Short mmCIF file of C-alpha atoms in Angstrom, two decimals:
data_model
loop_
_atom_site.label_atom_id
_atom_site.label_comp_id
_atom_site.label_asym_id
_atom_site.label_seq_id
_atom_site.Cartn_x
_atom_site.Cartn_y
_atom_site.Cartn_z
CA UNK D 1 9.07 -36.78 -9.00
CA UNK D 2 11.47 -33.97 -7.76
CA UNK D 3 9.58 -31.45 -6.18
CA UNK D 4 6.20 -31.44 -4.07
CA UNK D 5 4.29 -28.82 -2.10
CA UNK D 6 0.71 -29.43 -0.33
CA UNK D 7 -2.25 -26.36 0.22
CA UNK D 8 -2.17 -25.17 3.80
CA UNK D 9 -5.55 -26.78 3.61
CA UNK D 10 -4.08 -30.38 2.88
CA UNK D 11 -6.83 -31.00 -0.31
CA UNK D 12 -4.14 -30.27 -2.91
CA UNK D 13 -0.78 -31.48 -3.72
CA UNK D 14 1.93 -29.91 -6.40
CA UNK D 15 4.26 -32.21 -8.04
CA UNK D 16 7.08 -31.42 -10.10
CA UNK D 17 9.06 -33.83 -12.45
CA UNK D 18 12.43 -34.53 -13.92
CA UNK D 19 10.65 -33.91 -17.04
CA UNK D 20 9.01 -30.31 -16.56
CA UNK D 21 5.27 -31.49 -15.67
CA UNK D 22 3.60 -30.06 -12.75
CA UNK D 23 0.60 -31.65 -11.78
CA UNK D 24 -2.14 -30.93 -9.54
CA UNK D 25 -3.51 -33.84 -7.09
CA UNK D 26 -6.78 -34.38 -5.15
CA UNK D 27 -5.55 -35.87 -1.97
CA UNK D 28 -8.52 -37.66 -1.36
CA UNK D 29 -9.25 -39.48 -4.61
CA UNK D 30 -4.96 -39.31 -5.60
CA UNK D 31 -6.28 -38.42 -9.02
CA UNK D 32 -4.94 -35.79 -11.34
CA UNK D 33 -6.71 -32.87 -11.49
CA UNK D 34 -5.00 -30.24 -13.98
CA UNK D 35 -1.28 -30.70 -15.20
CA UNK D 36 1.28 -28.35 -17.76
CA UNK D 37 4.01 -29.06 -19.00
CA UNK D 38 7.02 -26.70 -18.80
CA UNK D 39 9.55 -25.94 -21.30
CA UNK D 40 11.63 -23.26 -20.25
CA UNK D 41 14.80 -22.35 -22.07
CA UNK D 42 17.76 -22.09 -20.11
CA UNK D 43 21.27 -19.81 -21.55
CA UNK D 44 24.28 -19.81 -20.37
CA UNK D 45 25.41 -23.17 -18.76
CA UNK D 46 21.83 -24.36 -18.75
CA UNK D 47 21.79 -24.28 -22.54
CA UNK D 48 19.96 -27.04 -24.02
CA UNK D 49 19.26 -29.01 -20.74
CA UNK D 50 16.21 -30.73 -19.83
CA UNK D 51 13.39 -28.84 -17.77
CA UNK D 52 13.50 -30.29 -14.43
CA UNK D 53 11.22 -28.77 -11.48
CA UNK D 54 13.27 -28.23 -8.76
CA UNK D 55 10.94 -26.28 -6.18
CA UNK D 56 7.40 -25.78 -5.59
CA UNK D 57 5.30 -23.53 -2.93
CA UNK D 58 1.40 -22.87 -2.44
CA UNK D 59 0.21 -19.45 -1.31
CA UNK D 60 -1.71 -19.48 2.15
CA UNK D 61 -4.97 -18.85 0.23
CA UNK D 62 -4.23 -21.62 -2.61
CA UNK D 63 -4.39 -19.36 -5.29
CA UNK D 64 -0.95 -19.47 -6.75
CA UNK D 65 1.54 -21.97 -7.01
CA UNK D 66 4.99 -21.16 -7.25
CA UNK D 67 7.69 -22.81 -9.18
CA UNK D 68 11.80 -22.71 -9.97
CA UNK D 69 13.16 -25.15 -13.11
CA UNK D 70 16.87 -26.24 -13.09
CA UNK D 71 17.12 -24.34 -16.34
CA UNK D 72 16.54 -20.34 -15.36
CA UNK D 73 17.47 -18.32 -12.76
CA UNK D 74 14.11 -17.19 -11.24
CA UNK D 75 10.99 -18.02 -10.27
CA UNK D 76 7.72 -18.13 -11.88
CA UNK D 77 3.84 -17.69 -10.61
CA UNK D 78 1.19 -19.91 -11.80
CA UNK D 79 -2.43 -19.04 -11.11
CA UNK D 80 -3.30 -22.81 -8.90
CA UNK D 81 -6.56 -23.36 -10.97
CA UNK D 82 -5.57 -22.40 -14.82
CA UNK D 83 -1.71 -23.30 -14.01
CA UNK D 84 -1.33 -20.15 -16.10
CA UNK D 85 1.55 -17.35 -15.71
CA UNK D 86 -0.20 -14.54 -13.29
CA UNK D 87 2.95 -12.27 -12.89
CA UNK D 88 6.30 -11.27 -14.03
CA UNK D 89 8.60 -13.98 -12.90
CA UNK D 90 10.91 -13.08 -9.62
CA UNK D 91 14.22 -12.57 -10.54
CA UNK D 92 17.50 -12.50 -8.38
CA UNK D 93 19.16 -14.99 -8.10
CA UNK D 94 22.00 -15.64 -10.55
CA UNK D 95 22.00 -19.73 -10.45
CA UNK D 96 19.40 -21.87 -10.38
CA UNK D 97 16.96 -21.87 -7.89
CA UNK D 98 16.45 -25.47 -5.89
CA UNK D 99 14.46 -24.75 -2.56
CA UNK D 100 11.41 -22.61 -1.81
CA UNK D 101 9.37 -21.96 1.16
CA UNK D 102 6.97 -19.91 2.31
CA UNK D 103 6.19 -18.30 6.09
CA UNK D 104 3.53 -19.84 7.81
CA UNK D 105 1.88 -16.05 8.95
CA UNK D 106 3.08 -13.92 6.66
CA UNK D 107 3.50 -13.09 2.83
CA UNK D 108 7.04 -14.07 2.93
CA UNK D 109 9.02 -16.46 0.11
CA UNK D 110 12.11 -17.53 0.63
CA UNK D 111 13.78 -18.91 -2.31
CA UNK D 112 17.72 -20.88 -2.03
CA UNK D 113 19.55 -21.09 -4.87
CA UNK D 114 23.09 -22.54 -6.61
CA UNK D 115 24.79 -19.02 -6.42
CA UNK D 116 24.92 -20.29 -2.57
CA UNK D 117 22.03 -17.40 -1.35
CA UNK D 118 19.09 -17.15 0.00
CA UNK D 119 16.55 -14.44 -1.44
CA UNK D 120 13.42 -13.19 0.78
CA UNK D 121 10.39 -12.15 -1.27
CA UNK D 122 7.52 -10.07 -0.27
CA UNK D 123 4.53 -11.99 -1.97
CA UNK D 124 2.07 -8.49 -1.86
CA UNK D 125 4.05 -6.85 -3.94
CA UNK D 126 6.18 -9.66 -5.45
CA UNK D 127 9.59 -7.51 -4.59
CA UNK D 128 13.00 -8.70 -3.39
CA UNK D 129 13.21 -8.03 0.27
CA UNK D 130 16.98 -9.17 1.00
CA UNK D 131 19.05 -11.16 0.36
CA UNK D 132 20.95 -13.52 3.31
CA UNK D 133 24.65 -14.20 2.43
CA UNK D 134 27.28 -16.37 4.29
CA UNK D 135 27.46 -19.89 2.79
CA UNK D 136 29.62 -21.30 0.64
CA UNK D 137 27.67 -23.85 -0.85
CA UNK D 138 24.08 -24.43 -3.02
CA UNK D 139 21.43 -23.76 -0.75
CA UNK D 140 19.70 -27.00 -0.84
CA UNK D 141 16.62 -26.78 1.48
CA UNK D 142 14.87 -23.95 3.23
CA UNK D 143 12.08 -24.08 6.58
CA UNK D 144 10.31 -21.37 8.49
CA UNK D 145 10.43 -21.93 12.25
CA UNK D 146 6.88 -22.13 13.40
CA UNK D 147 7.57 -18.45 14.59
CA UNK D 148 7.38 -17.05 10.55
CA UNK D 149 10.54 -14.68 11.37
CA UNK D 150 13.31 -17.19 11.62
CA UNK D 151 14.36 -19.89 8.97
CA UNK D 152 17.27 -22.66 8.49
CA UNK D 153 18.77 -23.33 5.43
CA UNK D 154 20.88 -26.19 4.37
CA UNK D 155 24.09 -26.76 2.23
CA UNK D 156 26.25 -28.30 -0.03
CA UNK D 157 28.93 -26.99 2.32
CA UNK D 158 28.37 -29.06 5.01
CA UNK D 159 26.70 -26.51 7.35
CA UNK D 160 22.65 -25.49 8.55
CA UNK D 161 22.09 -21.55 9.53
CA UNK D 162 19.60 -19.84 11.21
CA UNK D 163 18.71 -16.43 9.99
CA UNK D 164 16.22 -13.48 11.35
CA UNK D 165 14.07 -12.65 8.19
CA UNK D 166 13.71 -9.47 9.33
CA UNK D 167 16.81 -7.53 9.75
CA UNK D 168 18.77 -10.88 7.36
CA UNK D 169 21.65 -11.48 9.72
CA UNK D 170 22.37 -15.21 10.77
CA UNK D 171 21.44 -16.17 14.56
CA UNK D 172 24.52 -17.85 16.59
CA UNK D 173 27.21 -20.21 14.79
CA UNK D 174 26.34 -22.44 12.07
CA UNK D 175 25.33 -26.00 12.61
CA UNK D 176 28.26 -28.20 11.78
CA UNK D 177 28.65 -32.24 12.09
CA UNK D 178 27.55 -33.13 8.41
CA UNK D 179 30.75 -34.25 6.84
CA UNK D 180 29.00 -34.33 2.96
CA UNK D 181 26.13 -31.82 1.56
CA UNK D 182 23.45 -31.45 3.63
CA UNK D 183 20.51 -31.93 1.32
CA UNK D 184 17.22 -31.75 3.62
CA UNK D 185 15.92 -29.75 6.38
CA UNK D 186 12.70 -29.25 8.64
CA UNK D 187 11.27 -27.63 11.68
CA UNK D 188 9.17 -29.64 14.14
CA UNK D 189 6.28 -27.58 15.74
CA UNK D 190 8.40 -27.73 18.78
CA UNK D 191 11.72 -26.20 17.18
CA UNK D 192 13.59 -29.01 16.72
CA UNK D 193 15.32 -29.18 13.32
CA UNK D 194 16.12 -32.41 11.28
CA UNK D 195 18.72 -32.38 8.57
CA UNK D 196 19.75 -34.95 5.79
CA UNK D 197 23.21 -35.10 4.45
CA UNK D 198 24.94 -37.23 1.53
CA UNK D 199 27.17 -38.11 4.22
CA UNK D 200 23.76 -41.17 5.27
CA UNK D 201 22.97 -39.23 8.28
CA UNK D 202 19.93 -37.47 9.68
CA UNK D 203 21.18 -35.57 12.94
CA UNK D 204 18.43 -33.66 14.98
CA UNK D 205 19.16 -30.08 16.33
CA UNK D 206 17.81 -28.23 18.98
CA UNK D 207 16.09 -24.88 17.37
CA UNK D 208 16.20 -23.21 20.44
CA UNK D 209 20.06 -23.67 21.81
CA UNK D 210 21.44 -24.84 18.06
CA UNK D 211 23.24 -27.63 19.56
#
């Protein structure tokens, strides 16, 4: 498995595979439900490379399930029942996507990608809101605070950074003691934030301060 995602309502979970299946579970009976298998063709320097699903979101309502493959640039909707295409897939990034997630109040996507930037999408009209630039690295993982406005993004280059969704600039300094990639990232209910690095380390940041 590379990529999971639960409905807000915790009956559900998405997985996504090295091998381009996504799968719906039941939670309760950790049976299969519905599955697809996707085979996307990459160009470019994806040509020819095996489908892997790198990122997967629900919808607040459960209705759609969102997905990113290591072998396009954008992201695709999938009706959660049929696993079928419902819309035109989001396009804006120019590498592949790896992180997705999605606000906890609002209709708000944010998608981090290999071309080291964050895209914010409005899910009611399935538009590009902004885009948030100032890494230098692959935008590994992406969390809401519990707020829905900010969100923390992780890198390959060794940094975390808050960022304001609405107006897209970055709140205070980065985040720095990683000394490799940082790879993971998430948001207690209290504001503290947890990052993973290559470099073996979890380190826990105050949300509030970002010390």
């Amino acid at each position: 498995m590379r990529s999971f995602a639960i409905s807000s309502d915790g009956v559900f979970i998405v997985t996504g595979s090295y091998e381009g299946m996504i799968a719906v579970w039941d939670m309760q009976s950790a049976c299969v439900v519905r599955s697809v298998r996707v085979d996307e063709k990459g160009g470019g320097e994806n040509r020819g490379a095996q489908t892997i699903i790198s990122a997967l979101a629900y919808s607040h309502d459960g209705q759609r399930i969102f997905f990113a493959s290591t072998t396009t640039h954008h992201i695709e909707v999938l009706d959660a029942k049929s696993l079928s295409r419902e819309h035109a897939p989001l396009q804006g990034h120019s590498r592949s996507v790896l992180c997705l997630a999605i606000s906890p109040n609002a209709p708000l996507l944010a998608s981090g990608s290999g071309d080291n930037m964050i895209c914010l999408w409005d899910l009611e009209r399935f538009s590009l809101v902004r885009k948030l630039e100032g890494h230098s690295g692959a935008i590994n993982s992406i969390a809401f605070y519990p707020d829905g406005i900010r969100l923390v993004s992780a890198s390959g280059d060794t940094t975390l950074s808050v960022w304001d969704s609405r107006s897209g600039s970055r709140i205070g300094e980065r985040l720095r003691g990683h000394t490799k990639p940082v790879i993971a990232v998430a948001i207690s209910e209290e504001g503290f934030i947890a990052s993973g690095s290559n470099d073996k380390t979890v380190r826990v940041w105050d949300g509030a301060s970002l010390r």
